[in-house]
Structure formats: structure tokens, C-alpha cells
Coordinates of N, CA and C in Angstrom, one line a residue:
Chain A
D298 N -19.0 -1.4 1.6 CA -17.6 -0.9 1.7 C -16.7 -1.5 0.6
A299 N -15.8 -0.7 0.1 CA -14.9 -1.2 -0.9 C -13.9 -2.1 -0.3
G300 N -13.5 -3.2 -1.0 CA -12.5 -4.1 -0.5 C -11.1 -3.5 -0.8
V301 N -10.1 -4.4 -0.8 CA -8.8 -4.0 -1.1 C -8.7 -3.8 -2.7
T302 N -8.3 -2.6 -3.1 CA -8.2 -2.4 -4.5 C -6.8 -2.3 -5.0
Q303 N -6.5 -2.9 -6.1 CA -5.2 -2.8 -6.7 C -5.2 -2.4 -8.1
S304 N -4.1 -1.7 -8.5 CA -4.0 -1.2 -9.9 C -2.5 -1.2 -10.3
P305 N -2.2 -1.5 -11.5 CA -3.2 -1.9 -12.6 C -3.5 -3.4 -12.4
T306 N -4.5 -3.8 -13.1 CA -4.9 -5.3 -12.9 C -4.0 -6.1 -13.8
H307 N -3.6 -5.6 -14.9 CA -2.6 -6.4 -15.8 C -1.6 -5.4 -16.4
L308 N -0.4 -5.8 -16.5 CA 0.6 -5.0 -17.2 C 1.7 -5.9 -17.8
I309 N 2.3 -5.4 -18.8 CA 3.4 -6.1 -19.5 C 4.6 -5.2 -19.6
K310 N 5.7 -5.7 -19.1 CA 6.9 -4.9 -19.1 C 8.0 -5.8 -19.8
T311 N 9.1 -5.1 -20.1 CA 10.2 -5.9 -20.7 C 11.4 -5.9 -19.7
R312 N 12.3 -6.9 -19.8 CA 13.4 -7.0 -18.9 C 14.1 -5.7 -18.7
G313 N 14.5 -5.5 -17.5 CA 15.3 -4.3 -17.2 C 14.4 -3.0 -16.8
Q314 N 13.1 -3.1 -17.2 CA 12.3 -2.0 -16.8 C 11.9 -2.0 -15.3
H315 N 11.2 -0.9 -15.0 CA 10.8 -0.7 -13.6 C 9.3 -0.8 -13.6
V316 N 8.7 -1.2 -12.5 CA 7.2 -1.3 -12.3 C 6.8 -0.8 -11.0
T317 N 5.7 -0.1 -10.9 CA 5.1 0.3 -9.7 C 3.6 -0.2 -9.6
L318 N 3.3 -0.9 -8.5 CA 2.0 -1.4 -8.3 C 1.4 -0.7 -7.1
R319 N 0.1 -0.5 -7.2 CA -0.5 0.3 -6.1 C -1.6 -0.5 -5.4
C320 N -1.9 -0.1 -4.2 CA -2.8 -0.8 -3.4 C -3.5 0.1 -2.4
S321 N -4.9 0.1 -2.4 CA -5.6 0.8 -1.4 C -6.3 -0.2 -0.4
P322 N -6.0 -0.1 0.9 CA -6.6 -1.0 1.8 C -8.0 -0.7 2.1
I323 N -8.6 -1.6 2.8 CA -10.0 -1.4 3.3 C -9.9 -0.2 4.3
S324 N -11.0 0.6 4.2 CA -11.0 1.7 5.1 C -10.9 1.3 6.6
G325 N -10.0 1.9 7.3 CA -9.8 1.6 8.7 C -8.6 0.6 8.9
H326 N -8.2 -0.1 7.9 CA -7.1 -1.0 8.0 C -5.8 -0.2 7.9
K327 N -4.9 -0.5 8.8 CA -3.6 0.3 8.9 C -2.4 -0.5 8.4
S328 N -2.6 -1.8 8.2 CA -1.5 -2.7 7.8 C -1.7 -3.1 6.4
V329 N -0.7 -3.1 5.6 CA -0.7 -3.6 4.2 C 0.4 -4.6 4.0
S330 N 0.1 -5.7 3.4 CA 1.2 -6.7 3.0 C 1.2 -6.9 1.5
W331 N 2.3 -7.3 1.1 CA 2.4 -7.7 -0.4 C 2.9 -9.1 -0.5
Y332 N 2.3 -9.8 -1.4 CA 2.7 -11.2 -1.7 C 2.9 -11.4 -3.2
Q333 N 3.8 -12.3 -3.5 CA 4.1 -12.6 -4.9 C 3.6 -14.1 -5.2
Q334 N 2.7 -14.3 -6.2 CA 2.2 -15.6 -6.5 C 2.6 -16.0 -7.9
V335 N 3.6 -16.8 -8.0 CA 4.1 -17.3 -9.3 C 3.1 -18.4 -9.7
L336 N 2.9 -18.6 -11.0 CA 1.9 -19.5 -11.5 C 2.2 -20.9 -11.0
G337 N 1.1 -21.5 -10.4 CA 1.2 -22.9 -9.9 C 1.8 -23.0 -8.5
Q338 N 2.0 -21.9 -7.8 CA 2.6 -21.8 -6.5 C 1.7 -21.1 -5.5
G339 N 1.9 -21.2 -4.2 CA 1.2 -20.4 -3.3 C 1.9 -19.0 -3.1
P340 N 1.1 -18.1 -2.6 CA 1.7 -16.7 -2.5 C 2.9 -16.7 -1.5
Q341 N 3.9 -15.9 -1.8 CA 5.1 -15.7 -1.0 C 5.1 -14.3 -0.4
F342 N 5.4 -14.2 0.9 CA 5.4 -12.9 1.5 C 6.6 -12.0 1.0
I343 N 6.3 -10.8 0.7 CA 7.3 -9.8 0.3 C 7.6 -8.8 1.4
F344 N 6.5 -8.1 1.7 CA 6.6 -7.0 2.7 C 5.4 -6.9 3.5
Q345 N 5.5 -6.3 4.7 CA 4.4 -5.8 5.5 C 4.8 -4.4 6.0
Y346 N 3.8 -3.5 5.8 CA 3.9 -2.1 6.3 C 2.8 -1.8 7.3
Y347 N 3.1 -1.2 8.4 CA 2.1 -0.8 9.4 C 2.4 0.6 9.8
E348 N 1.4 1.5 9.8 CA 1.7 2.9 10.1 C 2.9 3.5 9.5
K349 N 3.0 3.2 8.2 CA 4.1 3.7 7.3 C 5.5 3.2 7.6
E350 N 5.6 2.2 8.5 CA 6.9 1.6 8.8 C 6.9 0.2 8.3
E351 N 8.1 -0.2 7.8 CA 8.2 -1.6 7.4 C 8.3 -2.5 8.7
R352 N 7.4 -3.5 8.7 CA 7.3 -4.4 9.8 C 7.9 -5.8 9.5
G353 N 8.0 -6.1 8.2 CA 8.5 -7.4 7.9 C 8.9 -7.4 6.4
R354 N 9.9 -8.3 6.1 CA 10.4 -8.4 4.7 C 10.7 -9.8 4.5
G355 N 10.2 -10.3 3.3 CA 10.5 -11.7 2.9 C 11.8 -11.8 2.2
N356 N 12.1 -13.0 1.7 CA 13.4 -13.3 1.1 C 13.3 -12.9 -0.4
F357 N 13.3 -11.6 -0.6 CA 13.3 -11.0 -1.9 C 14.5 -10.1 -2.1
P358 N 15.1 -9.9 -3.3 CA 16.2 -9.1 -3.5 C 15.9 -7.6 -3.3
D359 N 16.9 -6.8 -3.2 CA 16.8 -5.3 -3.0 C 16.1 -4.6 -4.1
R360 N 15.9 -5.3 -5.3 CA 15.2 -4.7 -6.4 C 13.7 -4.5 -6.0
F361 N 13.3 -5.2 -5.0 CA 11.9 -5.0 -4.5 C 11.9 -4.0 -3.4
S362 N 11.0 -3.0 -3.5 CA 10.9 -2.0 -2.4 C 9.4 -1.7 -2.3
A363 N 9.1 -1.1 -1.2 CA 7.7 -0.7 -1.0 C 7.6 0.5 0.0
R364 N 6.5 1.1 0.0 CA 6.3 2.2 1.0 C 4.8 2.3 1.2
Q365 N 4.5 2.9 2.4 CA 3.1 3.2 2.7 C 2.9 4.7 3.0
F366 N 1.8 5.2 2.5 CA 1.5 6.6 2.6 C 0.6 6.9 3.8
P367 N 0.5 8.2 4.1 CA -0.3 8.6 5.3 C -1.7 8.1 5.3
N368 N -2.3 7.9 4.1 CA -3.7 7.4 4.0 C -3.7 5.9 4.0
Y369 N -2.5 5.3 4.3 CA -2.4 3.8 4.4 C -2.3 3.1 3.1
S370 N -2.5 3.8 2.0 CA -2.3 3.1 0.7 C -0.8 2.7 0.6
S371 N -0.5 1.9 -0.4 CA 0.9 1.4 -0.5 C 1.3 1.2 -2.0
E372 N 2.5 1.3 -2.2 CA 3.1 1.0 -3.5 C 4.2 -0.1 -3.4
L373 N 4.2 -0.9 -4.4 CA 5.3 -1.9 -4.5 C 6.1 -1.6 -5.7
N374 N 7.4 -1.4 -5.6 CA 8.3 -1.1 -6.7 C 9.2 -2.2 -7.0
V375 N 9.4 -2.5 -8.2 CA 10.4 -3.5 -8.6 C 11.2 -3.0 -9.7
N376 N 12.5 -2.9 -9.5 CA 13.5 -2.4 -10.5 C 14.2 -3.5 -11.3
A377 N 14.7 -3.2 -12.4 CA 15.5 -4.1 -13.2 C 14.8 -5.4 -13.3
L378 N 13.6 -5.4 -13.9 CA 12.8 -6.6 -14.0 C 13.4 -7.7 -14.7
L379 N 13.2 -8.9 -14.1 CA 13.7 -10.2 -14.7 C 12.5 -11.0 -15.2
L380 N 12.7 -11.9 -16.1 CA 11.6 -12.8 -16.5 C 10.9 -13.5 -15.3
G381 N 11.7 -13.8 -14.4 CA 11.2 -14.5 -13.2 C 10.3 -13.7 -12.3
D382 N 10.2 -12.4 -12.6 CA 9.4 -11.5 -11.8 C 7.9 -11.6 -12.3
S383 N 7.7 -12.3 -13.4 CA 6.3 -12.5 -13.9 C 5.5 -13.3 -12.8
A384 N 4.4 -12.6 -12.4 CA 3.6 -13.2 -11.3 C 2.4 -12.4 -11.1
L385 N 1.6 -12.9 -10.2 CA 0.4 -12.2 -9.7 C 0.9 -11.6 -8.4
Y386 N 0.8 -10.3 -8.3 CA 1.2 -9.6 -7.0 C -0.1 -9.2 -6.2
L387 N -0.1 -9.8 -5.1 CA -1.3 -9.6 -4.2 C -1.0 -8.6 -3.1
C388 N -2.0 -7.8 -2.8 CA -1.9 -6.9 -1.7 C -3.0 -7.3 -0.7
A389 N -2.7 -7.3 0.6 CA -3.6 -7.6 1.6 C -3.6 -6.6 2.7
S390 N -4.8 -6.3 3.3 CA -4.8 -5.4 4.4 C -5.4 -6.0 5.6
S391 N -5.1 -5.5 6.8 CA -5.6 -6.0 8.0 C -5.7 -4.9 9.1
F392 N -6.4 -5.2 10.1 CA -6.5 -4.3 11.2 C -5.9 -4.9 12.4
P393 N -4.6 -4.6 12.7 CA -3.9 -5.3 13.7 C -4.6 -5.2 15.1
G394 N -4.6 -6.4 15.8 CA -5.2 -6.4 17.1 C -6.6 -7.0 17.0
S395 N -7.1 -7.3 15.7 CA -8.4 -7.9 15.6 C -8.3 -9.4 15.6
G396 N -7.9 -9.9 16.7 CA -7.9 -11.4 16.8 C -6.7 -12.0 16.1
A397 N -7.1 -12.7 15.0 CA -6.1 -13.4 14.2 C -5.5 -12.6 13.1
N398 N -5.7 -11.3 13.2 CA -5.2 -10.4 12.1 C -5.5 -11.0 10.7
V399 N -6.8 -11.2 10.5 CA -7.2 -11.8 9.2 C -6.8 -10.9 8.1
L400 N -6.2 -11.4 7.1 CA -5.8 -10.6 5.9 C -7.0 -10.7 4.9
T401 N -7.3 -9.5 4.3 CA -8.2 -9.4 3.2 C -7.4 -9.1 2.0
F402 N -7.5 -9.9 1.0 CA -6.7 -9.8 -0.2 C -7.5 -9.0 -1.3
G403 N -6.7 -8.3 -2.1 CA -7.2 -7.7 -3.4 C -7.1 -8.8 -4.5
A404 N -7.6 -8.4 -5.6 CA -7.7 -9.3 -6.8 C -6.3 -9.5 -7.5
G405 N -5.4 -8.6 -7.1 CA -4.0 -8.7 -7.6 C -3.7 -7.9 -8.9
S406 N -2.4 -7.8 -9.1 CA -1.9 -7.2 -10.3 C -1.1 -8.2 -11.0
R407 N -1.5 -8.6 -12.2 CA -0.7 -9.6 -13.0 C 0.3 -9.0 -13.8
L408 N 1.6 -9.3 -13.5 CA 2.7 -8.7 -14.2 C 3.3 -9.7 -15.1
T409 N 3.5 -9.4 -16.4 CA 4.2 -10.2 -17.3 C 5.4 -9.5 -17.8
V410 N 6.6 -10.2 -17.6 CA 7.9 -9.6 -18.1 C 8.3 -10.4 -19.3
L411 N 8.5 -9.6 -20.4 CA 9.0 -10.2 -21.7 C 10.4 -10.0 -21.9
Chain B
A1463 N 11.3 -23.4 12.0 CA 10.7 -22.5 11.0 C 9.3 -23.1 10.6
Q1464 N 8.4 -22.2 10.3 CA 7.1 -22.7 10.0 C 7.0 -23.2 8.5
S1465 N 6.2 -24.2 8.3 CA 5.9 -24.6 7.0 C 4.6 -25.3 6.9
V1466 N 4.1 -25.4 5.7 CA 2.8 -26.0 5.4 C 3.0 -27.0 4.2
T1467 N 2.4 -28.1 4.4 CA 2.5 -29.1 3.3 C 1.0 -29.5 2.9
Q1468 N 0.7 -29.3 1.7 CA -0.6 -29.8 1.2 C -0.4 -31.0 0.4
L1469 N -1.1 -32.1 0.7 CA -0.9 -33.3 0.0 C -1.9 -33.4 -1.2
G1470 N -1.3 -33.5 -2.3 CA -2.1 -33.6 -3.6 C -2.2 -32.2 -4.2
S1471 N -1.6 -32.0 -5.3 CA -1.7 -30.7 -6.0 C -3.1 -30.7 -6.8
H1472 N -3.7 -31.8 -7.1 CA -5.0 -31.9 -7.7 C -5.8 -32.9 -7.0
V1473 N -7.1 -32.6 -6.8 CA -8.0 -33.5 -6.2 C -9.3 -33.5 -7.0
S1474 N -9.8 -34.6 -7.4 CA -11.1 -34.6 -8.1 C -12.1 -35.4 -7.3
V1475 N -13.3 -34.8 -7.2 CA -14.4 -35.5 -6.5 C -15.7 -35.3 -7.4
S1476 N -16.6 -36.2 -7.2 CA -17.9 -36.1 -7.9 C -18.8 -35.1 -7.2
E1477 N -19.6 -34.5 -7.9 CA -20.6 -33.6 -7.3 C -21.4 -34.4 -6.3
G1478 N -21.6 -33.8 -5.1 CA -22.3 -34.5 -4.1 C -21.5 -35.3 -3.1
A1479 N -20.2 -35.6 -3.5 CA -19.3 -36.4 -2.7 C -18.6 -35.6 -1.7
L1480 N -18.0 -36.3 -0.7 CA -17.2 -35.7 0.3 C -15.9 -35.0 -0.3
V1481 N -15.7 -33.8 0.2 CA -14.4 -33.1 -0.2 C -13.5 -33.2 1.0
L1482 N -12.2 -33.7 0.8 CA -11.2 -33.7 1.8 C -9.9 -33.2 1.2
L1483 N -9.4 -32.1 1.7 CA -8.2 -31.5 1.3 C -7.2 -31.5 2.5
R1484 N -6.1 -32.1 2.3 CA -5.2 -32.4 3.4 C -4.1 -31.3 3.6
C1485 N -3.8 -31.0 4.8 CA -2.8 -30.0 5.2 C -2.1 -30.4 6.5
N1486 N -0.8 -30.4 6.4 CA 0.0 -30.6 7.6 C 0.9 -29.4 7.8
Y1487 N 1.1 -29.0 9.0 CA 1.9 -27.8 9.3 C 3.0 -28.1 10.2
S1488 N 4.0 -27.3 10.2 CA 5.1 -27.4 11.1 C 5.3 -26.0 11.8
S1489 N 5.2 -26.1 13.1 CA 5.4 -24.8 13.9 C 5.9 -25.2 15.3
S1490 N 6.7 -24.3 15.8 CA 7.3 -24.6 17.1 C 6.4 -24.1 18.3
V1491 N 5.4 -23.3 17.9 CA 4.5 -22.8 18.9 C 3.1 -22.9 18.3
P1492 N 2.1 -22.9 19.2 CA 0.7 -23.0 18.7 C 0.5 -21.9 17.6
P1493 N 0.0 -22.4 16.4 CA 0.0 -21.5 15.3 C -1.4 -20.9 15.1
Y1494 N -1.5 -19.9 14.2 CA -2.8 -19.6 13.6 C -2.8 -20.3 12.3
L1495 N -3.9 -20.9 12.0 CA -4.0 -21.7 10.7 C -5.2 -21.1 9.9
F1496 N -5.1 -21.2 8.6 CA -6.1 -20.6 7.7 C -6.2 -21.5 6.5
W1497 N -7.4 -21.5 5.9 CA -7.7 -22.0 4.6 C -8.2 -20.8 3.8
Y1498 N -7.6 -20.6 2.6 CA -8.1 -19.6 1.6 C -8.5 -20.3 0.3
V1499 N -9.4 -19.7 -0.4 CA -9.8 -20.2 -1.7 C -9.5 -19.2 -2.7
Q1500 N -9.1 -19.6 -3.9 CA -8.8 -18.7 -5.0 C -9.5 -19.2 -6.3
Y1501 N -10.5 -18.4 -6.7 CA -11.1 -18.7 -8.0 C -10.3 -18.1 -9.1
P1502 N -10.5 -18.6 -10.3 CA -9.7 -18.2 -11.5 C -9.7 -16.7 -11.6
N1503 N -8.5 -16.1 -11.8 CA -8.3 -14.7 -12.0 C -8.8 -13.8 -10.9
Q1504 N -8.8 -14.4 -9.7 CA -9.2 -13.6 -8.5 C -8.1 -13.7 -7.4
G1505 N -8.3 -12.9 -6.4 CA -7.5 -12.9 -5.2 C -7.9 -14.0 -4.3
L1506 N -7.4 -14.0 -3.1 CA -7.7 -15.1 -2.1 C -8.8 -14.6 -1.2
Q1507 N -9.7 -15.6 -0.9 CA -10.8 -15.4 0.0 C -10.7 -16.3 1.2
L1508 N -10.8 -15.7 2.3 CA -10.7 -16.6 3.5 C -11.9 -17.5 3.7
L1509 N -11.6 -18.8 3.8 CA -12.7 -19.8 4.1 C -12.9 -19.9 5.6
L1510 N -11.8 -20.1 6.3 CA -11.9 -20.3 7.8 C -10.6 -20.1 8.4
K1511 N -10.6 -19.9 9.8 CA -9.3 -19.7 10.5 C -9.4 -20.5 11.8
Y1512 N -8.2 -20.9 12.3 CA -8.1 -21.5 13.6 C -7.3 -20.6 14.5
T1513 N -7.8 -20.3 15.6 CA -7.1 -19.4 16.5 C -7.0 -19.9 17.9
S1514 N -7.2 -21.2 18.1 CA -7.1 -22.0 19.4 C -8.4 -21.9 20.2
A1515 N -9.4 -21.3 19.7 CA -10.7 -21.2 20.4 C -11.4 -22.5 20.4
A1516 N -11.4 -23.2 19.3 CA -12.1 -24.5 19.1 C -11.4 -25.3 18.1
T1517 N -11.3 -26.6 18.3 CA -10.5 -27.4 17.3 C -11.3 -27.7 16.0
L1518 N -12.6 -27.6 16.1 CA -13.4 -27.8 14.9 C -13.9 -26.4 14.5
V1519 N -13.4 -26.0 13.3 CA -13.7 -24.7 12.8 C -14.7 -24.7 11.6
K1520 N -15.7 -24.0 11.7 CA -16.7 -23.9 10.6 C -16.4 -22.6 9.8
G1521 N -16.5 -22.8 8.4 CA -16.2 -21.6 7.6 C -17.4 -21.3 6.7
I1522 N -17.1 -20.6 5.6 CA -18.1 -20.2 4.7 C -18.3 -21.4 3.7
N1523 N -19.5 -21.3 3.0 CA -19.8 -22.2 1.9 C -19.8 -23.7 2.4
G1524 N -20.1 -24.0 3.6 CA -20.2 -25.3 4.1 C -18.9 -26.0 4.4
F1525 N -17.8 -25.4 4.4 CA -16.5 -26.0 4.7 C -16.2 -25.9 6.2
E1526 N -15.5 -26.9 6.6 CA -15.0 -26.9 8.0 C -13.6 -27.6 8.0
A1527 N -12.9 -27.4 9.1 CA -11.6 -28.0 9.3 C -11.4 -28.3 10.7
E1528 N -10.6 -29.3 11.0 CA -10.4 -29.8 12.3 C -8.9 -29.7 12.6
F1529 N -8.5 -29.0 13.7 CA -7.2 -28.9 14.2 C -6.8 -30.1 15.0
K1530 N -5.8 -30.8 14.6 CA -5.3 -32.0 15.4 C -3.9 -31.8 15.7
K1531 N -3.6 -31.4 16.9 CA -2.3 -31.1 17.3 C -1.4 -32.3 17.3
S1532 N -1.9 -33.5 17.7 CA -1.1 -34.7 17.7 C -0.6 -35.1 16.3
E1533 N -1.4 -34.7 15.3 CA -1.1 -35.1 14.0 C -0.5 -33.9 13.2
T1534 N -0.4 -32.8 13.8 CA -0.1 -31.5 13.2 C -0.8 -31.3 11.8
S1535 N -2.1 -31.5 11.9 CA -2.9 -31.4 10.7 C -4.0 -30.4 10.8
F1536 N -4.5 -30.0 9.7 CA -5.6 -29.0 9.6 C -6.3 -29.3 8.3
H1537 N -6.9 -30.5 8.2 CA -7.6 -30.9 6.9 C -8.9 -30.2 6.7
L1538 N -9.2 -29.8 5.5 CA -10.4 -29.1 5.1 C -11.4 -30.1 4.6
T1539 N -12.7 -30.0 5.0 CA -13.7 -31.0 4.5 C -15.0 -30.2 4.2
K1540 N -15.8 -30.9 3.3 CA -17.1 -30.4 3.0 C -17.9 -31.7 2.7
P1541 N -19.1 -31.9 3.3 CA -19.8 -33.1 3.2 C -20.2 -33.4 1.8
S1542 N -20.6 -32.4 1.0 CA -21.2 -32.6 -0.3 C -20.7 -31.5 -1.3
A1543 N -19.9 -32.0 -2.2 CA -19.3 -31.0 -3.2 C -20.3 -30.5 -4.2
H1544 N -20.1 -29.2 -4.5 CA -20.9 -28.5 -5.5 C -20.0 -28.0 -6.6
M1545 N -20.6 -27.9 -7.8 CA -19.8 -27.5 -8.9 C -19.1 -26.2 -8.7
S1546 N -19.7 -25.3 -7.9 CA -19.1 -24.0 -7.6 C -17.9 -24.1 -6.7
D1547 N -17.6 -25.3 -6.2 CA -16.5 -25.4 -5.3 C -15.2 -25.6 -6.0
A1548 N -15.2 -25.7 -7.4 CA -14.0 -25.9 -8.2 C -13.2 -24.6 -8.1
A1549 N -12.0 -24.8 -7.6 CA -11.1 -23.6 -7.3 C -9.8 -24.2 -6.8
E1550 N -8.9 -23.3 -6.5 CA -7.6 -23.6 -5.8 C -7.7 -23.3 -4.3
Y1551 N -7.3 -24.2 -3.5 CA -7.4 -24.0 -2.1 C -6.0 -24.0 -1.5
F1552 N -5.8 -23.0 -0.6 CA -4.5 -22.9 0.1 C -4.6 -23.0 1.6
C1553 N -3.8 -23.8 2.2 CA -3.6 -23.9 3.6 C -2.5 -22.9 4.0
A1554 N -2.6 -22.2 5.1 CA -1.6 -21.3 5.5 C -1.4 -21.2 7.0
V1555 N -0.3 -20.8 7.4 CA 0.1 -20.8 8.9 C 0.7 -19.5 9.2
R1556 N 0.4 -18.9 10.4 CA 1.1 -17.7 10.9 C 1.4 -18.0 12.3
Q1557 N 2.6 -17.7 12.7 CA 3.1 -18.0 14.0 C 3.0 -16.8 14.9
N1558 N 3.4 -15.6 14.4 CA 3.5 -14.4 15.2 C 2.2 -13.6 14.9
R1559 N 2.1 -12.5 15.6 CA 1.0 -11.6 15.4 C 1.2 -10.6 14.4
D1560 N 2.2 -10.9 13.4 CA 2.3 -10.0 12.3 C 1.6 -10.6 11.1
D1561 N 1.8 -10.0 10.0 CA 1.0 -10.5 8.8 C 1.7 -11.4 7.9
K1562 N 2.9 -11.9 8.3 CA 3.6 -12.8 7.5 C 3.0 -14.2 7.6
I1563 N 2.4 -14.6 6.5 CA 1.7 -15.9 6.4 C 2.5 -16.8 5.4
I1564 N 2.6 -18.0 5.9 CA 3.3 -19.0 5.0 C 2.2 -19.9 4.4
F1565 N 2.2 -19.9 3.0 CA 1.2 -20.6 2.3 C 1.7 -21.9 1.8
G1566 N 0.8 -22.9 1.7 CA 1.2 -24.1 1.0 C 1.2 -23.9 -0.5
K1567 N 1.5 -24.9 -1.2 CA 1.6 -24.8 -2.7 C 0.2 -24.9 -3.3
G1568 N -0.8 -25.2 -2.6 CA -2.2 -25.2 -3.1 C -2.6 -26.6 -3.6
T1569 N -3.9 -26.8 -3.6 CA -4.6 -27.9 -4.1 C -5.7 -27.5 -5.0
R1570 N -5.7 -27.9 -6.2 CA -6.7 -27.6 -7.2 C -7.8 -28.6 -7.1
L1571 N -9.0 -28.2 -6.8 CA -10.2 -29.1 -6.6 C -11.0 -29.1 -7.9
H1572 N -11.2 -30.3 -8.4 CA -12.0 -30.4 -9.6 C -13.3 -31.2 -9.2
I1573 N -14.4 -30.7 -9.7 CA -15.7 -31.3 -9.4 C -16.2 -32.0 -10.6
L1574 N -16.4 -33.3 -10.6 CA -16.9 -34.1 -11.7 C -18.4 -34.1 -11.7
P1575 N -19.0 -33.9 -12.8 CA -20.5 -34.0 -12.9 C -21.1 -35.4 -12.7

């Protein structure tokens, strides 16, 4: 079975641009979460989506948005990029109700803002 | 509010020696606790999880962790380090049954030959 897949794996943008990151969850997983991992830090929660509805939002500005599609894949959008948005963006999927709701992470999309 | 503190941003041990990575948590209710490992340029892989079933939790690759409520700790151990264990390790806590996980800042484990 394929794991959580994310695209693109690497990308470079300039300040003020917009970026879209994509995530395909494990087959059967209905929940997708997004995390931002700045170099040298632990991942920080951005969003959770379940059955196409937002279930949780972390402490991020409105420049960050996301959505989930009927096939449970998800997009994370970031507008008006800042240098500080440079990070590894991790997507994780889970099957709610499966005990501890263990998250399975993708390899991430590494965003560099110049 | 939940939080996780990992003591030591870098830990070095000799190959074959005991690995001990420290984690303390703060939570107002019994938490779910996790240890994840991250190899260079990769995502996070679950090592083990605590869900109140047993205080001593065994994970993959020979790692285990013990939940101590009185000390609010969930330290990760491995009896004998291997070169392949060199990676970054994250302790994490989740209080509710959603997917918001609070991660510690991580501990980078170095294995000395």
C-alpha cells in the first residue's frame, strides 16, 4: 500500500508569491492534518480536515488555508509568502476511531522562500 | 495547556551503549503520548505510543518508553545503540481525540563508533 504522498518534494518561491502543496492520504484514511516544521524545531500543527470539514486550526495567520477533496486528498495554500514561511510542510493522515488515531506522515514538501 | 519538554537538543552515545532520551509532558488529563523518529530529509515515523493500556510501551527497532504519571515523564530508552539509530527524535502529546499533536523541539541522537 502506498503511504502518504506529498507533492512537490521541493520548491523555491519568492516573497509575496503564492504556493499550493498537495497531499494524498493512505487509502481508507479520512482525516488529513498539516504541520509546519521550521529547521531545528518540532512540527507545529496548522490544520486538520475530516470528511472535507475543518476540524482544527493552529495558531497560523489567515494567509494559510487548506481544503479537503471528496477523495480525501488535501491542499495547503499559503498566500503572500514571507521568508519565515520557509520550512518543511508535513502532511499526515489517520483513520479516526482507530484507538490513538495514530498519524502517518508523508516525507514532506520543503519550501524555500527567497 | 498541553506541552512537551525534551531535555537535551543533542545526545551522543557510543555504539552498544544505553540510549536514554528524556521527555516530560504537561497535560490536565491523561494524555496520549508518542515518540517519533525523523531521519535526514524524511518525514516522521512512529516509534511507539502510550494510550493508557500499559505503562511500559515497546516500539519498533528495540526502543521502549515508560509512562510515569508521578513524574509526568515518558523517557525513551534502548539497551544498545546502533549506528542506524542516529536521527532526530520527537516526543509528542495529544489530549483530545483529534489529530492536533504537540511536539517537543526534538533531540538529535549521535552514535559514536
